[in-house]
Amino acid sequence: GNVEAALETCEFIFNELIPKMNESNVHNSCIMLYPTIWPMKDTGNAERMLDIFVSRVVDPFDRYLGEGAFTFCLPIYDPIMMLLELSIRQNDDVDNLDDILEWALLEDNLRFGTVINGNMTSYGRDANSLSAEICLLLASRDDVDYMSKIQLTRCAWRIANESMDFTLEKKAIPAQNQVRAILQKLETLAIDLELEL
């Protein structure tokens, strides 16, 4: 029921709304697409979502604004692409895995501040929770070393709990549900890694 309705809404956005939008207005495109990422990713459609996000947000940003330009959502472009890429290739090789791992192991990279978190929460999910899920997906991979898995899991746990506190404060139920699912997966992963959180 809810999943089907969410996917129908996604299709309406992709097929009816996005094509009518000015391609150069990447901010509006990003805000319009952001809520569609979660239902698409969670139903095995991450690859299609990544294609749409790149073609409607990332490529137009490069084409119309270019290097040195800024838009409000720019700091989360890469994390969105990383999250989708890791979701697509959970059991397969990821070309830029070393780069993603290097980014994720530096905790300073993983928090985006209250302004962008507040804004993105109202569109379905706070930005920091992207980082928590990226760390979770990395720590779940067979091709990531044990010590990195431990660091990533601990870091994801801290950030996901911060996200939960933030989304509870904002009374953002869809965002809370997303973060709660991450926390549950982290608890299971910690047991597998024999790690106390």
Short mmCIF file of C-alpha atoms in Angstrom, two decimals:
data_model
loop_
_atom_site.label_atom_id
_atom_site.label_comp_id
_atom_site.label_asym_id
_atom_site.label_seq_id
_atom_site.Cartn_x
_atom_site.Cartn_y
_atom_site.Cartn_z
CA GLY A 1 0.00 0.00 0.00
CA ASN A 2 2.33 2.74 1.25
CA VAL A 3 5.27 1.55 -0.86
CA GLU A 4 3.15 1.40 -4.04
CA ALA A 5 1.75 4.87 -3.36
CA ALA A 6 5.26 6.25 -2.76
CA LEU A 7 6.53 4.74 -6.01
CA GLU A 8 3.53 6.12 -7.92
CA THR A 9 4.38 9.56 -6.54
CA CYS A 10 8.00 9.09 -7.63
CA GLU A 11 6.87 8.21 -11.16
CA PHE A 12 4.64 11.29 -11.27
CA ILE A 13 7.59 13.47 -10.22
CA PHE A 14 9.94 11.84 -12.76
CA ASN A 15 7.49 11.81 -15.68
CA GLU A 16 5.29 14.86 -15.13
CA LEU A 17 7.00 17.43 -12.93
CA ILE A 18 10.75 17.14 -13.60
CA PRO A 19 10.43 17.39 -17.42
CA LYS A 20 8.51 20.68 -17.01
CA MET A 21 11.20 22.24 -14.80
CA ASN A 22 13.93 24.53 -16.06
CA GLU A 23 16.97 22.28 -16.37
CA SER A 24 19.31 25.04 -15.20
CA ASN A 25 17.45 25.41 -11.88
CA VAL A 26 19.35 22.59 -10.22
CA HIS A 27 18.30 23.64 -6.71
CA ASN A 28 14.61 23.11 -7.47
CA SER A 29 15.37 19.83 -9.25
CA CYS A 30 17.35 18.58 -6.24
CA ILE A 31 14.61 19.55 -3.79
CA MET A 32 11.99 17.89 -6.01
CA LEU A 33 14.02 14.66 -6.36
CA TYR A 34 15.34 14.39 -2.78
CA PRO A 35 12.17 12.77 -1.30
CA THR A 36 12.12 10.21 -4.13
CA ILE A 37 15.58 8.85 -3.27
CA TRP A 38 14.46 6.81 -0.24
CA PRO A 39 11.54 4.86 -1.72
CA MET A 40 13.53 4.25 -4.91
CA LYS A 41 16.63 3.06 -3.04
CA ASP A 42 14.65 0.91 -0.63
CA THR A 43 12.79 -0.92 -3.43
CA GLY A 44 15.84 -1.90 -5.48
CA ASN A 45 15.66 1.07 -7.85
CA ALA A 46 18.87 2.81 -6.75
CA GLU A 47 20.46 2.54 -10.20
CA ARG A 48 17.58 4.33 -11.91
CA MET A 49 17.55 6.92 -9.12
CA LEU A 50 21.27 7.57 -9.57
CA ASP A 51 20.81 8.03 -13.33
CA ILE A 52 17.99 10.52 -12.77
CA PHE A 53 19.87 12.43 -10.07
CA VAL A 54 23.01 12.72 -12.21
CA SER A 55 21.14 13.70 -15.38
CA ARG A 56 18.81 16.23 -13.71
CA VAL A 57 21.00 17.68 -10.94
CA VAL A 58 24.72 16.90 -11.18
CA ASP A 59 25.25 17.24 -14.94
CA PRO A 60 23.14 20.43 -15.23
CA PHE A 61 25.04 21.93 -12.29
CA ASP A 62 28.31 21.33 -14.15
CA ARG A 63 26.83 22.56 -17.43
CA TYR A 64 25.09 25.73 -16.23
CA LEU A 65 26.99 26.75 -13.10
CA GLY A 66 30.36 25.03 -13.31
CA GLU A 67 33.43 24.91 -11.11
CA GLY A 68 33.55 27.34 -8.21
CA ALA A 69 29.77 27.83 -8.22
CA PHE A 70 27.61 26.99 -5.22
CA THR A 71 24.05 25.94 -4.62
CA PHE A 72 22.44 25.14 -1.26
CA CYS A 73 22.34 21.36 -1.81
CA LEU A 74 25.81 21.04 -3.36
CA PRO A 75 27.44 19.59 -0.18
CA ILE A 76 25.14 16.55 -0.38
CA TYR A 77 25.50 15.79 -4.12
CA ASP A 78 28.48 13.48 -3.56
CA PRO A 79 27.02 11.73 -0.49
CA ILE A 80 23.78 11.06 -2.41
CA MET A 81 25.75 9.55 -5.29
CA MET A 82 27.94 7.52 -2.89
CA LEU A 83 24.89 6.17 -1.06
CA LEU A 84 23.17 5.15 -4.29
CA GLU A 85 26.36 3.63 -5.73
CA LEU A 86 26.92 1.55 -2.58
CA SER A 87 23.24 0.51 -2.59
CA ILE A 88 23.50 -0.66 -6.20
CA ARG A 89 26.72 -2.61 -5.69
CA GLN A 90 26.36 -4.05 -2.20
CA ASN A 91 28.00 -7.32 -3.24
CA ASP A 92 29.92 -6.11 -6.29
CA ASP A 93 33.09 -4.12 -6.88
CA VAL A 94 32.75 -0.35 -6.53
CA ASP A 95 35.17 1.52 -8.78
CA ASN A 96 35.75 4.41 -6.38
CA LEU A 97 35.52 2.40 -3.14
CA ASP A 98 38.88 3.67 -1.84
CA ASP A 99 37.78 7.29 -2.32
CA ILE A 100 34.45 6.70 -0.58
CA LEU A 101 36.20 4.89 2.26
CA GLU A 102 38.73 7.68 2.69
CA TRP A 103 35.90 10.24 2.81
CA ALA A 104 33.83 8.20 5.29
CA LEU A 105 36.72 7.48 7.66
CA LEU A 106 37.19 11.22 8.26
CA GLU A 107 34.38 12.06 10.66
CA ASP A 108 34.62 15.79 9.93
CA ASN A 109 33.20 15.05 6.47
CA LEU A 110 30.07 13.40 7.81
CA ARG A 111 28.14 16.26 9.40
CA PHE A 112 26.49 19.02 7.38
CA GLY A 113 25.27 21.50 10.01
CA THR A 114 21.85 22.45 11.32
CA VAL A 115 20.76 24.64 8.38
CA ILE A 116 21.08 22.01 5.65
CA ASN A 117 19.92 19.27 8.05
CA GLY A 118 16.84 21.27 8.99
CA ASN A 119 15.95 21.98 5.39
CA MET A 120 16.52 18.45 4.11
CA THR A 121 14.60 16.92 7.04
CA SER A 122 11.49 18.69 5.80
CA TYR A 123 12.00 16.87 2.46
CA GLY A 124 12.13 13.44 4.06
CA ARG A 125 15.50 12.90 5.70
CA ASP A 126 18.29 14.87 7.40
CA ALA A 127 21.59 15.12 5.54
CA ASN A 128 23.69 13.57 8.32
CA SER A 129 21.75 10.33 8.02
CA LEU A 130 23.17 9.95 4.49
CA SER A 131 26.60 9.71 6.10
CA ALA A 132 25.40 7.21 8.69
CA GLU A 133 23.99 4.95 5.98
CA ILE A 134 27.12 5.27 3.82
CA CYS A 135 29.19 4.15 6.83
CA LEU A 136 26.75 1.28 7.45
CA LEU A 137 26.97 0.07 3.84
CA LEU A 138 30.76 0.31 3.84
CA ALA A 139 31.05 -1.56 7.14
CA SER A 140 28.81 -4.31 5.74
CA ARG A 141 31.12 -5.00 2.79
CA ASP A 142 33.45 -8.01 2.58
CA ASP A 143 36.18 -5.94 0.87
CA VAL A 144 36.57 -3.47 3.78
CA ASP A 145 39.09 -4.37 6.49
CA TYR A 146 37.96 -5.22 10.02
CA MET A 147 39.44 -2.15 11.76
CA SER A 148 37.76 0.16 9.25
CA LYS A 149 34.47 -1.71 9.76
CA ILE A 150 34.73 -1.06 13.51
CA GLN A 151 35.47 2.64 13.03
CA LEU A 152 32.69 3.05 10.45
CA THR A 153 30.13 1.24 12.59
CA ARG A 154 30.91 3.32 15.68
CA CYS A 155 30.82 6.52 13.67
CA ALA A 156 27.55 5.57 11.95
CA TRP A 157 26.04 4.78 15.36
CA ARG A 158 27.00 8.21 16.75
CA ILE A 159 25.73 10.09 13.72
CA ALA A 160 22.52 8.08 13.37
CA ASN A 161 21.71 8.75 17.04
CA GLU A 162 22.35 12.46 16.51
CA SER A 163 20.03 12.28 13.49
CA MET A 164 17.36 10.57 15.55
CA ASP A 165 17.56 13.27 18.24
CA PHE A 166 17.40 15.98 15.56
CA THR A 167 14.44 14.48 13.71
CA LEU A 168 12.56 13.83 16.98
CA GLU A 169 13.03 17.48 17.88
CA LYS A 170 11.69 18.46 14.43
CA LYS A 171 8.80 15.96 14.78
CA ALA A 172 9.75 14.62 11.35
CA ILE A 173 8.22 11.14 11.35
CA PRO A 174 9.33 9.99 7.83
CA ALA A 175 12.91 11.03 8.64
CA GLN A 176 12.74 9.23 12.01
CA ASN A 177 11.58 6.04 10.28
CA GLN A 178 14.54 6.20 7.89
CA VAL A 179 17.02 6.71 10.75
CA ARG A 180 15.41 4.02 12.90
CA ALA A 181 15.97 1.49 10.11
CA ILE A 182 19.66 2.47 9.95
CA LEU A 183 20.04 2.09 13.73
CA GLN A 184 18.44 -1.38 13.64
CA LYS A 185 20.82 -2.51 10.88
CA LEU A 186 23.77 -1.11 12.83
CA GLU A 187 22.74 -3.10 15.92
CA THR A 188 22.70 -6.30 13.83
CA LEU A 189 26.03 -5.45 12.22
CA ALA A 190 27.61 -4.75 15.62
CA ILE A 191 26.61 -8.24 16.78
CA ASP A 192 28.22 -9.74 13.66
CA LEU A 193 31.39 -7.73 14.31
CA GLU A 194 31.31 -8.60 18.05
CA LEU A 195 31.29 -4.88 18.75
CA GLU A 196 29.67 -3.20 21.74
CA LEU A 197 28.01 0.07 20.73
#
